[in-house]
Amino acid sequence: MRTNVRAMTAASPNSPTDIADILAFYASAGVDEALEDAPVNRFAEAAPRPVERAPALVAPPPEEKAPERPAAPPGLDASKVPDAPPARSSVAAVPDEAQAALARQLATTATTLEELRQHMAAFDGCNLKATAKNLVFADGNPDAEVMLVGEAPGRDEDIEGLPFVGRSGRLLDRMLAAIGLDRTSVYIANVIPWRPPGNRTPTPHETEICRPFIERQIELVNPKVLVNLGGPSAKTLLNTSEGILRLRGNWRVHTTASGIAIPAMPTLHPAYLLRTPAHKKLAWRDFLEVKAKLRALS
Ligand code: URA
């Protein structure tokens, strides 16, 4: 950050007070780390480019030229790739309905988890991707009977590209071990696959854009039991606005786009349990429910 500030000072008439204001603005926006080692003089860059948006998913009028079809990801039928997803840009895309529609289309056309991962890696419609280091797709066994879904990656997950590898992940591992499970017998993902800057809460728009991907991921894994880790996962995937303390411990159903009903257990997020250890006993009960359900279904 300091090196960037030097570049800004050299190239602009900004006073130290202006610079302090800019830094305060960054801090309040959750910018908490430098992304590049070398300084970047943003003032020397060309005039800002217009924000790129996803093309409309309806056919263009006849006199307009249709956007070029992009190359199919490896192993994918080119005819199944939707027209012209926006190119990766240094400008964050603006979340809007067109991006959500594109995400739905990409998710639906993925017939395997690997295809889905490739479609997500190529998707530029969620602004969170612009600040994240890695796509955090999943960890664990895709053939598992249990799938756990959290909210969004944090710093450690962003660095490693794997869900739940930080402090809350270590607690989750201990919770799983308590009912005889581990990452070889469960599959783990998040509603949002890119780290929100500064670990801020994802916006409703961001969640709507990413929702088709996690819904398709659940459908492709097709677990016997889904575990929603925390309120955001439960609310997004169980279509409810109830709070997690009311939801937890009670079986719900997640219905996939193709109509498969999967029993779902909402429980407390490990990060919440680290802050509120007195509630670990509640999560323990929920995990025992999961264990009993798996026994009943086998
Ligand atoms: N919290 C989450 O919801 N997901 C992670 O992957 C890590 C922390």
XYZ file of C-alpha atoms and ligand atoms in Angstrom:
306
model
C 0.000 0.000 0.000
C 2.819 2.412 0.901
C 4.436 1.977 -2.522
C 1.171 2.760 -4.273
C 0.789 5.890 -2.210
C 4.239 7.055 -3.310
C 3.185 6.590 -6.935
C 0.011 8.540 -6.361
C 1.880 11.373 -4.671
C 4.416 11.707 -7.449
C 1.859 11.858 -10.212
C -0.871 13.982 -8.715
C -1.290 17.167 -6.780
C -3.048 15.267 -3.978
C -2.221 16.592 -0.557
C -1.344 14.286 2.341
C -4.846 14.935 3.637
C -6.349 13.707 0.346
C -4.220 10.599 0.521
C -5.211 9.968 4.130
C -8.853 10.305 3.067
C -8.352 7.809 0.233
C -6.690 5.323 2.595
C -9.513 5.749 5.108
C -11.984 5.128 2.291
C -10.138 1.939 1.279
C -10.045 0.727 4.884
C -13.772 1.300 5.352
C -14.404 -0.578 2.086
C -12.565 -3.579 3.498
C -9.355 -3.243 1.470
C -6.937 -4.808 3.910
C -4.045 -6.063 1.821
C -1.945 -5.133 -1.186
C -2.510 -7.393 -4.189
C 0.706 -6.661 -6.059
C 4.320 -6.172 -5.014
C 5.099 -3.509 -7.625
C 3.576 -0.035 -7.303
C 0.846 0.829 -9.798
C 0.376 4.462 -10.780
C -3.365 4.566 -11.352
C -3.231 8.247 -12.314
C -0.976 7.432 -15.265
C -3.420 4.882 -16.650
C -5.664 5.638 -19.591
C -9.129 7.084 -19.037
C -11.397 4.504 -17.396
C -12.868 1.954 -19.755
C -16.637 1.537 -19.754
C -17.820 -1.276 -17.490
C -18.284 -4.460 -19.476
C -21.637 -6.098 -19.111
C -22.885 -9.513 -20.071
C -24.685 -9.555 -23.381
C -28.426 -9.903 -23.251
C -29.361 -13.567 -23.365
C -32.159 -12.955 -25.823
C -31.446 -13.115 -29.563
C -30.311 -9.758 -30.991
C -32.575 -8.098 -33.556
C -31.804 -9.347 -37.103
C -29.897 -6.253 -38.221
C -27.507 -6.515 -35.255
C -24.468 -8.739 -35.412
C -24.689 -11.555 -32.886
C -21.752 -11.627 -30.446
C -19.075 -14.139 -31.292
C -19.401 -17.547 -29.643
C -16.430 -18.175 -27.331
C -14.299 -21.312 -27.550
C -15.784 -24.209 -25.602
C -13.949 -25.183 -22.417
C -12.058 -28.483 -22.873
C -14.440 -31.410 -23.195
C -17.538 -29.277 -23.751
C -19.810 -29.231 -26.757
C -19.289 -25.755 -28.283
C -22.982 -25.488 -29.113
C -23.768 -25.649 -25.403
C -21.631 -22.674 -24.511
C -23.746 -19.540 -24.208
C -22.844 -16.662 -26.464
C -20.087 -14.303 -25.443
C -19.593 -14.336 -21.689
C -17.793 -11.087 -20.954
C -14.000 -11.162 -21.204
C -11.973 -11.100 -17.970
C -11.487 -7.478 -17.221
C -9.630 -5.482 -14.632
C -12.885 -3.549 -14.226
C -15.281 -5.301 -11.876
C -18.478 -6.243 -13.645
C -21.650 -4.722 -12.304
C -23.902 -7.390 -10.826
C -27.206 -7.402 -12.608
C -29.935 -9.673 -13.867
C -28.069 -10.429 -17.107
C -25.172 -11.853 -15.101
C -27.526 -13.980 -13.009
C -29.173 -15.241 -16.206
C -25.768 -16.084 -17.674
C -24.803 -17.905 -14.458
C -28.030 -19.924 -14.654
C -27.341 -20.836 -18.256
C -23.721 -21.843 -17.552
C -24.733 -23.861 -14.504
C -27.470 -25.706 -16.368
C -25.184 -26.674 -19.240
C -22.591 -28.243 -16.904
C -23.115 -31.981 -16.860
C -20.219 -32.839 -14.540
C -18.588 -31.167 -11.561
C -15.448 -30.566 -13.611
C -17.468 -28.820 -16.316
C -19.157 -26.740 -13.654
C -15.788 -25.787 -12.164
C -14.535 -24.743 -15.605
C -17.655 -22.680 -16.291
C -17.294 -20.936 -12.936
C -13.593 -20.297 -13.511
C -14.429 -18.675 -16.862
C -17.366 -16.641 -15.519
C -16.648 -12.938 -14.989
C -20.124 -11.820 -14.010
C -19.534 -11.635 -10.256
C -17.506 -8.651 -9.104
C -16.069 -10.680 -6.203
C -13.892 -12.578 -8.662
C -11.974 -9.377 -9.446
C -10.584 -9.122 -5.912
C -10.294 -12.825 -5.053
C -7.046 -14.710 -5.568
C -8.679 -18.049 -6.335
C -11.945 -19.739 -7.160
C -12.852 -21.806 -4.093
C -14.818 -24.602 -5.715
C -14.927 -27.533 -3.297
C -13.063 -29.994 -1.147
C -13.748 -33.580 -0.229
C -15.328 -36.532 -1.961
C -17.769 -35.859 -4.834
C -19.341 -39.281 -4.185
C -20.002 -38.462 -0.526
C -23.397 -39.008 1.074
C -23.058 -35.742 2.984
C -22.540 -32.315 1.432
C -21.824 -29.292 3.642
C -22.321 -25.765 2.323
C -20.924 -22.655 4.015
C -21.285 -19.000 3.133
C -18.135 -17.722 1.424
C -14.362 -18.255 1.592
C -12.228 -16.275 3.993
C -8.579 -15.268 3.670
C -7.059 -18.723 4.165
C -9.530 -20.342 1.785
C -8.841 -17.659 -0.837
C -5.109 -18.298 -0.616
C -5.422 -22.092 -0.801
C -8.418 -22.280 -3.143
C -10.139 -24.735 -0.790
C -13.134 -24.245 1.504
C -12.886 -24.326 5.290
C -9.113 -24.574 5.706
C -8.744 -21.782 8.279
C -9.667 -21.741 11.958
C -13.327 -22.493 11.401
C -12.334 -25.275 9.009
C -10.260 -26.901 11.714
C -13.241 -26.790 14.062
C -15.433 -28.223 11.295
C -12.981 -31.110 10.888
C -13.273 -31.859 14.614
C -17.077 -31.712 14.443
C -17.070 -34.141 11.521
C -14.650 -36.468 13.308
C -17.043 -36.540 16.269
C -19.591 -38.333 14.071
C -17.043 -40.511 12.283
C -16.656 -38.401 9.132
C -13.781 -36.587 7.471
C -12.976 -34.954 4.128
C -12.804 -38.330 2.421
C -16.434 -38.995 3.349
C -18.006 -35.538 2.905
C -18.062 -32.913 0.146
C -17.689 -29.239 1.121
C -18.530 -26.081 -0.839
C -19.793 -22.533 -0.312
C -22.743 -20.508 -1.593
C -20.240 -17.907 -2.826
C -17.052 -19.301 -4.397
C -14.978 -16.087 -4.285
C -13.792 -14.328 -1.133
C -15.598 -11.043 -0.499
C -12.960 -8.335 0.132
C -12.173 -7.938 3.802
C -14.569 -10.842 4.522
C -17.541 -8.537 4.192
C -21.003 -10.061 3.912
C -21.868 -10.871 0.297
C -24.583 -8.612 -1.083
C -27.972 -10.081 -2.078
C -27.015 -9.406 -5.715
C -23.778 -11.358 -5.400
C -25.640 -14.204 -3.751
C -28.250 -14.293 -6.534
C -25.540 -14.355 -9.192
C -23.714 -17.250 -7.506
C -26.828 -19.188 -6.468
C -27.213 -21.165 -9.753
C -23.674 -22.511 -9.391
C -24.078 -23.925 -5.884
C -27.546 -25.257 -6.730
C -26.119 -27.114 -9.729
C -23.186 -28.317 -7.629
C -25.603 -29.829 -5.120
C -27.587 -31.402 -7.944
C -24.465 -32.949 -9.500
C -23.148 -34.291 -6.175
C -26.662 -35.461 -5.290
C -25.876 -36.167 -1.617
C -28.212 -38.087 0.673
C -28.004 -35.273 3.204
C -27.200 -31.574 2.933
C -25.816 -29.624 5.907
C -26.219 -25.845 5.811
C -23.428 -24.231 7.810
C -24.842 -20.956 9.094
C -27.734 -18.653 8.295
C -26.704 -17.413 4.822
C -26.360 -20.968 3.473
C -29.659 -22.016 5.059
C -31.531 -18.939 3.853
C -30.191 -19.169 0.309
C -30.670 -22.893 -0.206
C -33.801 -23.497 1.846
C -35.701 -20.431 0.647
C -36.469 -19.101 4.066
C -35.932 -15.858 5.908
C -35.970 -17.460 9.380
C -32.916 -16.959 11.589
C -30.444 -19.784 12.026
C -31.117 -20.131 15.768
C -34.736 -21.002 14.938
C -33.889 -23.082 11.872
C -31.110 -25.211 13.295
C -31.775 -28.718 14.456
C -34.881 -29.160 12.300
C -34.892 -31.108 9.061
C -35.800 -29.126 5.982
C -35.748 -30.004 2.311
C -33.601 -28.589 -0.454
C -35.303 -29.155 -3.802
C -33.028 -29.149 -6.830
C -33.958 -27.606 -10.189
C -34.814 -31.071 -11.505
C -37.076 -31.713 -8.524
C -34.900 -33.974 -6.352
C -35.718 -33.447 -2.664
C -32.658 -33.621 -0.412
C -33.029 -33.636 3.399
C -31.186 -30.618 4.764
C -29.994 -29.913 8.303
C -29.317 -26.238 9.058
C -26.751 -25.825 11.805
C -24.526 -23.186 13.357
C -21.527 -21.942 11.418
C -18.149 -23.009 12.885
C -17.004 -19.354 12.899
C -20.011 -18.515 15.082
C -19.167 -21.442 17.366
C -15.625 -20.122 17.772
C -17.134 -16.854 19.002
C -19.909 -18.527 21.002
C -18.501 -21.807 22.331
C -21.474 -22.281 24.661
C -23.522 -23.126 21.548
C -21.252 -25.979 20.475
C -23.596 -28.368 22.222
C -26.377 -27.307 19.838
C -24.222 -28.054 16.797
C -23.258 -31.365 18.365
C -26.957 -32.302 18.552
C -27.425 -31.292 14.901
C -24.503 -33.433 13.811
C -25.913 -36.407 15.760
C -29.154 -35.879 13.781
C -27.147 -36.059 10.564
C -25.496 -39.272 11.691
C -28.872 -40.806 12.590
C -30.375 -39.746 9.249
C -27.497 -41.333 7.323
C -28.017 -44.564 9.247
C -31.750 -44.464 8.554
C -31.198 -43.864 4.831
C -28.576 -46.584 4.342
N -16.499 -19.716 6.196
C -17.268 -20.190 5.202
O -18.488 -20.006 5.191
N -16.662 -20.877 4.223
C -15.367 -21.118 4.199
O -14.894 -21.764 3.262
C -14.584 -20.621 5.257
C -15.162 -19.920 6.250
